[in-house]
Structures are given as structure tokens and as C-alpha cells.
Amino acid sequence: MAFAHYLLAVPVEPSDPHRTSILTSSSSSSPGSLFSIAFSSSSSLSLRSKARKLSIFSKFRRIGHKAKVKPQESEVSLAAEAFTNFKHLLLPITDRNPYLSEGTRQAAATTAALAKKYGADITVVVIDEKEKESLPEHDAQLTSIRWHLSEGGFQEFRLLERLGGGNKPTAIIGEVADDLNLDLAVISMEAIHSKHVDANLLAEFLPCPVLLLPL
């Protein structure tokens, strides 16, 4: 079939008595029989050679295409693995509600659920620009954090406090995530809407994926 394809693709020339016929045709051939004009054996070999070369070239193109796809598939696999292989999660607390705001409770429940599913550890960082002495209900807030995480099955977790000094919560979240080599930070969009966390700076400072939970 390939030979026939290339045979039809070649322009038809007047018959030459010096050429060796490889196809027979009668003098009463119809106009359509022009396509059955024979080529010399050397032309036939040349066409077959071209067909083989094109076939080989086609194979190389297919191989080259596969080689280009592999790195992309590898990158996708690595990204997928990064989002399914959590070992250490970060739960930042930026609100001052001693019983935790709705968004913070949602973030705590989600963090506990993910940690339980993947067998990960949890680090909680409580962040406030004010000193501890200026936060009379700070201890009540810590009790609320422990209660909500215990409801998710976590009695033990790392608790960090970054209070005072006028430090910005976004920068602190990035520093803690970097220092502890964390795999994921879970933050409610409430923290973004309340201006406690700057989403643009978060993308710049955070060295790991972040899960932003809608309200």
C-alpha cells in the first residue's frame, strides 16, 4: 500500500521504450489507466528507499516526542506526590478570639483530618504583634486550640508562640515553615480577609504549599 501511495504521488511522464515495464497495460486503456504507467526498476527501488527513509524519520519523530513528554510527566508526578505525601503540617493562629473564630476552627479541623489521614505531625504557631502580657485571654485561647485538635484525634502537637516585637504574621509563617521544613500550611481565608495575613507576601515567603480554606 505504501508503494502504491508513492507511485500515485509521482508526476506521470510519457512512456520511454528504454524503461523496463513492471506493469502491463493494453492499448485500449481508459484515461484512468494513466496511473498504471510503469516506472523503471531503478525508480521503483528509489521510491522504496524513500519510503523506508520516511518511515525511519517518522519513528525518530515519535521517539523524540515521547522524550519531550517524559520530563513533563515527571514534573506532574512530583507535584502530585508533594500534595499527597504530607509529614508535617503547619496551623497558624492569627486571631485573638479566646474560643477561636469560625475560620480558625475550620482550619484546625482540616489540619487534624489531613494529619490523621497521612500520619503527619502538627505544629501550631500562635502569632500576635502584642506581647503576652497585653493578651489577658491568651491562656484561654491555648486551651481552645488543644481542645479542637484533640477533637480531631491529636493530643500531642508542637506549639510555638510568636508574640510581640511587631513582627508581621505573614513573615513569621514563612520563617517557621522554612525552619521546620514543613510540607503544608493550612490557613482560613478569614485570616486573609481580616488583613492578618497578606496573600501576596504569603506566596513570596512560604516555601511550601498552602491550603487556603474558604469560609
Coordinates of N, CA and C in Angstrom, one line a residue:
M1 N 0.8 -1.2 0.0 CA 0.0 0.0 0.0 C 0.9 1.3 0.0
A2 N 2.0 1.2 0.7 CA 2.9 2.4 0.8 C 3.5 2.7 -0.6
F3 N 3.8 1.6 -1.3 CA 4.4 1.7 -2.6 C 3.4 2.4 -3.6
A4 N 2.2 1.9 -3.5 CA 1.1 2.4 -4.4 C 0.9 3.9 -4.1
H5 N 1.0 4.3 -2.8 CA 0.8 5.7 -2.5 C 1.9 6.6 -3.1
Y6 N 3.1 6.2 -3.0 CA 4.2 7.0 -3.6 C 4.2 6.9 -5.1
L7 N 3.7 5.8 -5.7 CA 3.6 5.7 -7.1 C 2.6 6.7 -7.7
L8 N 1.5 6.9 -7.0 CA 0.5 7.8 -7.5 C 0.9 9.3 -7.3
A9 N 1.8 9.5 -6.3 CA 2.2 10.8 -6.0 C 3.2 11.4 -7.0
V10 N 3.9 10.5 -7.8 CA 4.9 10.9 -8.7 C 4.2 11.4 -10.0
P11 N 4.6 12.5 -10.6 CA 4.0 13.0 -11.8 C 4.2 12.0 -13.0
V12 N 3.2 11.9 -13.8 CA 3.2 10.9 -14.9 C 4.0 11.5 -16.1
E13 N 4.9 10.7 -16.6 CA 5.7 11.1 -17.7 C 5.4 10.3 -19.0
P14 N 5.7 10.7 -20.2 CA 5.5 10.0 -21.4 C 6.2 8.7 -21.3
S15 N 5.7 7.6 -22.0 CA 6.4 6.3 -21.9 C 7.7 6.4 -22.7
D16 N 8.7 5.6 -22.2 CA 10.0 5.6 -22.8 C 10.3 4.2 -23.1
P17 N 10.7 3.9 -24.4 CA 11.0 2.5 -24.8 C 12.1 1.9 -24.1
H18 N 13.0 2.7 -23.5 CA 14.2 2.2 -22.8 C 13.9 1.8 -21.4
R19 N 12.7 2.1 -20.9 CA 12.4 1.7 -19.5 C 11.8 0.3 -19.5
T20 N 12.1 -0.4 -18.4 CA 11.6 -1.8 -18.3 C 10.2 -1.7 -17.6
S21 N 9.3 -2.3 -18.3 CA 7.9 -2.3 -17.8 C 7.7 -3.3 -16.6
I22 N 7.1 -2.8 -15.5 CA 6.8 -3.7 -14.4 C 5.3 -3.8 -14.2
L23 N 4.5 -3.1 -15.0 CA 3.1 -3.2 -15.0 C 2.6 -3.3 -16.5
T24 N 1.6 -4.1 -16.8 CA 1.1 -4.2 -18.1 C -0.1 -3.4 -18.3
S25 N -0.2 -2.9 -19.5 CA -1.4 -2.1 -19.9 C -1.8 -2.3 -21.3
S26 N -3.0 -2.4 -21.7 CA -3.5 -2.6 -23.1 C -3.6 -1.3 -23.8
S27 N -3.6 -1.3 -25.1 CA -3.7 -0.1 -25.9 C -5.1 0.5 -25.8
S28 N -6.1 -0.3 -25.3 CA -7.4 0.3 -25.1 C -7.7 0.8 -23.7
S29 N -6.6 1.1 -23.0 CA -6.8 1.6 -21.6 C -7.6 2.9 -21.6
S30 N -8.3 3.0 -20.5 CA -9.1 4.2 -20.3 C -8.3 5.3 -19.8
P31 N -8.7 6.6 -19.8 CA -7.9 7.7 -19.3 C -7.4 7.4 -17.8
G32 N -8.2 6.7 -17.0 CA -7.7 6.4 -15.7 C -6.5 5.5 -15.6
S33 N -6.3 4.8 -16.8 CA -5.1 3.9 -16.8 C -3.8 4.6 -16.8
L34 N -3.8 5.9 -17.0 CA -2.6 6.6 -17.0 C -1.8 6.4 -15.7
F35 N -2.5 6.1 -14.6 CA -1.8 5.9 -13.4 C -1.2 4.5 -13.3
S36 N -1.4 3.7 -14.3 CA -0.7 2.4 -14.3 C 0.5 2.3 -15.2
I37 N 1.0 3.5 -15.7 CA 2.2 3.6 -16.4 C 3.3 3.1 -15.5
A38 N 4.2 2.3 -16.1 CA 5.3 1.7 -15.3 C 6.5 2.6 -15.2
F39 N 7.2 2.4 -14.1 CA 8.5 3.1 -13.9 C 9.6 2.1 -14.1
S40 N 10.8 2.6 -14.3 CA 11.9 1.7 -14.4 C 12.2 1.0 -13.0
S41 N 12.9 -0.1 -13.1 CA 13.2 -0.8 -11.8 C 14.0 0.1 -10.9
S42 N 14.9 1.0 -11.5 CA 15.7 1.9 -10.6 C 14.8 2.9 -9.9
S43 N 13.8 3.4 -10.6 CA 12.9 4.3 -10.0 C 12.1 3.7 -8.9
S44 N 11.7 2.4 -9.1 CA 11.0 1.6 -8.1 C 11.8 1.5 -6.8
L45 N 13.1 1.1 -7.0 CA 14.0 1.0 -5.9 C 14.2 2.3 -5.1
S46 N 14.3 3.4 -5.9 CA 14.4 4.7 -5.3 C 13.2 5.1 -4.5
L47 N 12.0 4.8 -5.0 CA 10.8 5.1 -4.2 C 10.7 4.3 -2.9
R48 N 11.1 3.0 -3.1 CA 11.1 2.1 -1.8 C 12.1 2.7 -0.8
S49 N 13.3 3.1 -1.3 CA 14.3 3.7 -0.4 C 13.8 4.9 0.3
K50 N 13.0 5.8 -0.5 CA 12.5 7.0 0.1 C 11.4 6.6 1.2
A51 N 10.6 5.6 0.8 CA 9.6 5.2 1.8 C 10.2 4.7 3.1
R52 N 11.3 3.9 3.0 CA 11.9 3.4 4.2 C 12.5 4.6 5.0
K53 N 13.1 5.6 4.3 CA 13.7 6.7 5.0 C 12.6 7.5 5.7
L54 N 11.5 7.7 5.0 CA 10.4 8.5 5.6 C 9.9 7.7 6.8
S55 N 9.8 6.4 6.7 CA 9.3 5.6 7.8 C 10.2 5.7 9.0
I56 N 11.6 5.6 8.8 CA 12.5 5.7 9.8 C 12.5 7.1 10.5
F57 N 12.4 8.1 9.6 CA 12.3 9.5 10.1 C 11.0 9.7 11.0
S58 N 9.9 9.1 10.6 CA 8.7 9.1 11.3 C 8.9 8.5 12.7
K59 N 9.6 7.4 12.8 CA 9.8 6.7 14.1 C 10.7 7.6 15.0
F60 N 11.7 8.3 14.4 CA 12.5 9.1 15.2 C 11.7 10.3 15.8
R61 N 10.8 10.8 14.9 CA 9.9 11.9 15.4 C 9.0 11.5 16.6
R62 N 8.5 10.2 16.5 CA 7.7 9.7 17.6 C 8.5 9.5 18.8
I63 N 9.7 9.0 18.7 CA 10.6 8.8 19.8 C 10.9 10.2 20.5
G64 N 11.3 11.2 19.6 CA 11.6 12.5 20.1 C 10.4 13.1 20.9
H65 N 9.2 12.9 20.4 CA 8.0 13.4 21.0 C 7.9 12.8 22.4
K66 N 8.1 11.5 22.5 CA 8.0 10.8 23.8 C 9.0 11.3 24.8
A67 N 10.2 11.6 24.2 CA 11.3 12.0 25.1 C 11.0 13.4 25.7
K68 N 10.3 14.2 24.9 CA 9.9 15.5 25.4 C 8.8 15.5 26.4
V69 N 7.9 14.5 26.3 CA 6.8 14.3 27.3 C 7.2 13.8 28.6
K70 N 8.3 13.0 28.6 CA 8.7 12.4 29.9 C 9.0 13.3 31.0
P71 N 9.8 14.4 30.7 CA 10.1 15.4 31.8 C 8.8 16.0 32.3
Q72 N 7.9 16.3 31.4 CA 6.6 16.9 31.9 C 5.9 16.0 32.8
E73 N 5.8 14.7 32.4 CA 5.1 13.7 33.2 C 5.8 13.6 34.5
S74 N 7.1 13.6 34.5 CA 7.9 13.5 35.8 C 7.6 14.7 36.7
E75 N 7.5 15.9 36.2 CA 7.2 17.1 37.0 C 5.8 17.0 37.6
V76 N 4.9 16.5 36.8 CA 3.5 16.3 37.3 C 3.4 15.3 38.4
S77 N 4.2 14.2 38.2 CA 4.2 13.2 39.3 C 4.8 13.7 40.6
L78 N 5.9 14.5 40.5 CA 6.5 15.1 41.7 C 5.5 16.1 42.3
A79 N 4.8 16.9 41.5 CA 3.8 17.8 42.1 C 2.7 17.0 42.8
A80 N 2.2 16.0 42.2 CA 1.2 15.2 42.8 C 1.6 14.5 44.1
E81 N 2.9 14.1 44.1 CA 3.4 13.4 45.3 C 3.5 14.5 46.4
A82 N 3.9 15.7 46.0 CA 4.1 16.7 47.1 C 2.8 17.0 47.7
F83 N 1.6 16.9 47.0 CA 0.3 17.1 47.6 C -0.3 15.9 48.2
T84 N 0.4 14.8 48.3 CA -0.2 13.6 48.9 C 0.8 12.9 49.8
N85 N 1.8 13.6 50.1 CA 2.9 13.0 51.0 C 3.2 13.9 52.1
F86 N 2.2 14.3 52.9 CA 2.4 15.3 54.0 C 2.9 14.6 55.2
K87 N 4.0 15.1 55.8 CA 4.5 14.5 57.0 C 4.5 15.5 58.2
H88 N 4.4 16.8 57.8 CA 4.5 17.8 58.9 C 3.6 19.0 58.4
L89 N 2.5 19.3 59.2 CA 1.6 20.4 58.8 C 1.7 21.6 59.7
L90 N 1.5 22.7 59.2 CA 1.5 24.0 60.0 C 0.1 24.6 60.1
L91 N -0.2 24.9 61.3 CA -1.5 25.6 61.6 C -1.2 26.9 62.2
P92 N -1.3 28.0 61.5 CA -1.0 29.3 62.1 C -2.3 29.9 62.7
I93 N -2.2 30.5 63.9 CA -3.3 31.1 64.6 C -3.0 32.6 64.7
T94 N -3.9 33.4 64.0 CA -3.6 34.8 64.0 C -4.8 35.6 64.6
D95 N -5.9 35.0 64.9 CA -7.0 35.8 65.5 C -6.9 35.8 67.1
R96 N -7.5 36.7 67.7 CA -7.4 36.9 69.2 C -8.6 36.4 69.9
N97 N -9.5 35.7 69.2 CA -10.7 35.1 69.8 C -10.3 34.0 70.8
P98 N -10.6 34.1 72.1 CA -10.1 33.1 73.0 C -10.7 31.7 72.7
Y99 N -11.9 31.7 72.0 CA -12.5 30.4 71.7 C -12.4 30.1 70.2
L100 N -11.5 30.8 69.6 CA -11.2 30.7 68.1 C -12.3 31.1 67.2
S101 N -12.0 31.8 66.2 CA -13.0 32.2 65.2 C -13.5 31.0 64.4
E102 N -14.5 31.2 63.7 CA -15.1 30.1 62.8 C -14.0 29.6 61.8
G103 N -13.3 30.6 61.2 CA -12.3 30.2 60.2 C -11.2 29.4 60.9
T104 N -10.7 29.8 62.1 CA -9.6 29.1 62.7 C -10.1 27.7 63.2
R105 N -11.3 27.6 63.6 CA -11.8 26.3 64.0 C -11.9 25.3 62.8
Q106 N -12.3 25.9 61.7 CA -12.3 25.1 60.4 C -10.9 24.7 60.0
A107 N -9.9 25.6 60.1 CA -8.5 25.3 59.8 C -8.0 24.2 60.7
A108 N -8.3 24.3 62.0 CA -7.9 23.3 63.0 C -8.4 21.9 62.7
A109 N -9.7 21.9 62.3 CA -10.4 20.6 62.0 C -9.8 20.0 60.7
T110 N -9.5 20.8 59.7 CA -8.9 20.4 58.5 C -7.5 19.9 58.7
T111 N -6.7 20.6 59.5 CA -5.4 20.2 59.7 C -5.3 18.8 60.4
A112 N -6.2 18.6 61.4 CA -6.3 17.4 62.1 C -6.7 16.2 61.2
A113 N -7.6 16.5 60.3 CA -8.1 15.4 59.4 C -7.0 15.0 58.4
L114 N -6.3 16.0 57.9 CA -5.2 15.7 57.0 C -4.0 15.0 57.7
A115 N -3.7 15.4 58.9 CA -2.6 14.8 59.6 C -3.0 13.4 60.0
K116 N -4.2 13.1 60.3 CA -4.7 11.8 60.6 C -4.6 10.9 59.4
K117 N -5.0 11.4 58.3 CA -5.1 10.6 57.0 C -3.7 10.3 56.6
Y118 N -2.7 11.2 56.7 CA -1.4 10.9 56.1 C -0.3 10.6 57.2
G119 N -0.8 10.5 58.5 CA 0.1 10.1 59.6 C 1.1 11.2 59.8
A120 N 0.7 12.5 59.7 CA 1.6 13.6 59.8 C 1.6 14.2 61.2
D121 N 2.7 15.0 61.5 CA 2.8 15.8 62.7 C 2.2 17.2 62.5
I122 N 1.8 17.8 63.6 CA 1.2 19.1 63.5 C 2.0 20.1 64.4
T123 N 2.3 21.3 63.8 CA 2.9 22.4 64.5 C 1.9 23.5 64.5
V124 N 1.6 24.1 65.6 CA 0.7 25.2 65.7 C 1.6 26.4 66.1
V125 N 1.4 27.5 65.4 CA 2.1 28.8 65.7 C 1.1 29.8 66.0
V126 N 1.1 30.4 67.2 CA 0.2 31.5 67.6 C 1.0 32.8 67.4
I127 N 0.4 33.7 66.6 CA 1.1 34.9 66.2 C 0.3 36.1 66.6
D128 N 1.0 37.0 67.3 CA 0.3 38.3 67.6 C 1.4 39.4 67.7
E129 N 1.1 40.6 67.3 CA 2.0 41.7 67.4 C 2.2 42.2 68.8
K130 N 1.2 41.9 69.6 CA 1.3 42.4 71.0 C 2.0 41.4 71.9
E131 N 2.5 41.9 73.0 CA 3.2 41.0 74.0 C 2.1 40.1 74.7
K132 N 2.6 39.1 75.3 CA 1.7 38.1 76.0 C 1.0 38.8 77.2
E133 N 1.6 39.8 77.8 CA 1.0 40.5 79.0 C -0.2 41.3 78.5
S134 N -0.2 41.7 77.3 CA -1.3 42.5 76.7 C -2.4 41.7 76.2
L135 N -2.4 40.4 76.4 CA -3.4 39.5 75.9 C -4.0 38.7 77.1
P136 N -4.9 39.2 77.8 CA -5.4 38.6 79.0 C -6.1 37.2 78.8
E137 N -6.6 37.0 77.6 CA -7.3 35.7 77.4 C -6.4 34.8 76.5
H138 N -5.1 35.0 76.6 CA -4.2 34.2 75.8 C -4.2 32.7 76.2
D139 N -4.2 32.5 77.6 CA -4.2 31.1 78.1 C -5.5 30.4 77.7
A140 N -6.6 31.1 77.7 CA -7.9 30.5 77.3 C -7.9 30.1 75.8
Q141 N -7.2 30.9 75.0 CA -7.1 30.6 73.6 C -6.2 29.3 73.4
L142 N -5.2 29.2 74.2 CA -4.4 27.9 74.1 C -5.2 26.7 74.5
T143 N -6.0 26.9 75.4 CA -6.9 25.8 75.9 C -7.8 25.4 74.7
S144 N -8.4 26.4 74.1 CA -9.3 26.1 72.9 C -8.6 25.4 71.8
I145 N -7.3 25.8 71.5 CA -6.6 25.1 70.5 C -6.4 23.7 70.8
R146 N -6.0 23.4 72.0 CA -5.8 22.0 72.4 C -7.1 21.2 72.3
W147 N -8.2 21.8 72.7 CA -9.5 21.1 72.7 C -9.9 20.8 71.3
H148 N -9.8 21.7 70.3 CA -10.2 21.5 69.0 C -9.3 20.4 68.3
L149 N -8.0 20.4 68.5 CA -7.2 19.4 67.9 C -7.4 18.1 68.5
S150 N -7.7 18.0 69.9 CA -8.0 16.7 70.5 C -9.3 16.1 69.9
E151 N -10.2 17.0 69.6 CA -11.4 16.5 68.9 C -11.1 15.8 67.6
G152 N -10.1 16.2 67.0 CA -9.6 15.6 65.7 C -8.7 14.4 65.9
G153 N -8.5 14.1 67.2 CA -7.6 12.9 67.5 C -6.2 13.2 67.8
F154 N -5.9 14.5 68.1 CA -4.5 14.9 68.3 C -4.3 15.5 69.7
Q155 N -3.7 14.7 70.6 CA -3.4 15.2 71.9 C -2.1 15.8 72.0
E156 N -1.2 15.4 71.1 CA 0.2 15.8 71.1 C 0.5 16.6 69.8
F157 N 1.0 17.8 69.9 CA 1.4 18.6 68.8 C 2.4 19.6 69.3
R158 N 3.2 20.2 68.4 CA 4.2 21.2 68.7 C 3.5 22.6 68.8
L159 N 3.7 23.3 69.8 CA 3.1 24.6 70.0 C 4.2 25.7 70.0
L160 N 4.1 26.6 69.1 CA 5.1 27.8 69.1 C 4.3 29.1 69.3
E161 N 4.9 30.0 70.0 CA 4.3 31.3 70.2 C 5.3 32.4 69.7
R162 N 4.7 33.2 68.8 CA 5.5 34.3 68.3 C 4.7 35.6 68.6
L163 N 5.0 36.1 69.8 CA 4.2 37.3 70.3 C 5.1 38.5 70.5
G164 N 4.5 39.6 70.2 CA 5.3 40.9 70.4 C 6.3 41.2 69.3
G165 N 7.0 42.3 69.5 CA 8.1 42.6 68.6 C 7.6 43.3 67.3
G166 N 6.2 43.4 67.1 CA 5.7 44.0 65.9 C 5.9 43.2 64.7
N167 N 6.3 41.9 64.8 CA 6.5 41.0 63.7 C 5.2 40.8 62.9
K168 N 5.3 40.8 61.6 CA 4.2 40.5 60.8 C 3.9 39.0 60.7
P169 N 2.6 38.7 60.8 CA 2.2 37.2 60.8 C 2.7 36.5 59.5
T170 N 2.6 37.2 58.4 CA 2.9 36.5 57.1 C 4.4 36.1 57.1
A171 N 5.3 37.0 57.5 CA 6.7 36.7 57.6 C 7.0 35.6 58.5
I172 N 6.3 35.6 59.7 CA 6.6 34.6 60.7 C 6.1 33.2 60.2
I173 N 5.0 33.2 59.5 CA 4.5 31.9 58.9 C 5.6 31.3 58.0
G174 N 6.1 32.2 57.1 CA 7.2 31.8 56.2 C 8.4 31.3 56.9
E175 N 8.9 32.0 57.9 CA 10.1 31.7 58.7 C 9.9 30.3 59.4
V176 N 8.8 30.1 60.0 CA 8.5 28.8 60.7 C 8.5 27.7 59.7
A177 N 7.8 27.9 58.6 CA 7.7 26.8 57.6 C 9.0 26.5 57.0
D178 N 9.9 27.5 56.9 CA 11.2 27.2 56.4 C 12.1 26.6 57.4
D179 N 12.1 27.0 58.6 CA 12.9 26.5 59.7 C 12.6 25.0 60.0
L180 N 11.3 24.7 59.9 CA 10.9 23.3 60.3 C 10.7 22.4 59.0
N181 N 11.0 23.0 57.9 CA 10.9 22.2 56.6 C 9.5 21.5 56.5
L182 N 8.5 22.4 56.7 CA 7.1 21.9 56.7 C 6.6 21.5 55.3
D183 N 5.6 20.7 55.2 CA 5.1 20.2 53.9 C 3.8 21.0 53.5
L184 N 3.1 21.5 54.4 CA 1.8 22.2 54.1 C 1.4 23.1 55.2
A185 N 0.9 24.3 54.8 CA 0.3 25.2 55.8 C -1.2 25.3 55.5
V186 N -2.0 25.3 56.6 CA -3.4 25.3 56.4 C -3.9 26.6 57.0
I187 N -4.5 27.5 56.2 CA -4.9 28.8 56.6 C -6.3 29.1 56.1
S188 N -7.2 29.7 57.0 CA -8.5 30.1 56.6 C -8.4 31.4 55.8
M189 N -9.3 31.5 54.8 CA -9.4 32.8 54.1 C -9.8 33.9 55.0
E190 N -10.4 33.6 56.1 CA -10.7 34.6 57.1 C -9.5 35.4 57.5
A191 N -8.4 34.7 57.6 CA -7.1 35.5 58.0 C -6.7 36.4 56.9
I192 N -7.0 36.1 55.7 CA -6.7 37.0 54.5 C -7.7 38.2 54.5
H193 N -9.0 37.9 54.7 CA -10.0 38.9 54.7 C -9.8 39.9 55.8
S194 N -9.4 39.4 57.0 CA -9.2 40.3 58.2 C -7.9 41.1 58.1
K195 N -7.1 40.9 57.1 CA -5.8 41.6 56.9 C -4.8 41.1 57.9
H196 N -5.0 40.0 58.6 CA -3.9 39.5 59.4 C -2.8 38.9 58.6
V197 N -3.2 38.3 57.5 CA -2.2 37.7 56.6 C -2.3 38.3 55.2
D198 N -1.2 38.6 54.6 CA -1.1 39.2 53.3 C -0.9 38.1 52.3
A199 N -1.9 37.9 51.4 CA -1.8 36.8 50.5 C -0.7 36.9 49.5
N200 N -0.3 38.1 49.1 CA 0.8 38.3 48.1 C 2.1 38.0 48.8
L201 N 2.3 38.5 50.0 CA 3.5 38.2 50.7 C 3.6 36.7 51.1
L202 N 2.5 36.1 51.4 CA 2.4 34.7 51.7 C 3.0 33.9 50.6
A203 N 2.6 34.2 49.3 CA 3.2 33.5 48.2 C 4.7 33.7 48.0
E204 N 5.2 34.8 48.5 CA 6.6 35.1 48.4 C 7.4 34.4 49.5
F205 N 6.9 34.5 50.8 CA 7.6 34.0 51.9 C 7.5 32.5 52.1
L206 N 6.4 31.9 51.8 CA 6.1 30.5 52.1 C 6.9 29.5 51.2
P207 N 7.7 28.7 51.8 CA 8.5 27.7 51.0 C 7.7 26.4 50.7
C208 N 6.5 26.3 51.2 CA 5.8 25.0 51.0 C 4.4 25.3 50.5
P209 N 3.6 24.4 50.0 CA 2.3 24.6 49.5 C 1.4 25.1 50.7
V210 N 0.4 25.9 50.3 CA -0.5 26.4 51.4 C -2.0 26.1 50.9
L211 N -2.7 25.7 51.9 CA -4.2 25.4 51.7 C -5.0 26.5 52.2
L212 N -5.6 27.3 51.4 CA -6.5 28.4 51.8 C -7.9 27.9 51.8
L213 N -8.5 27.9 53.0 CA -9.9 27.4 53.2 C -10.9 28.5 53.1
P214 N -11.9 28.3 52.1 CA -12.9 29.3 52.0 C -13.9 29.2 53.2
L215 N -14.5 30.3 53.5 CA -15.5 30.4 54.6 C -16.9 29.9 54.2

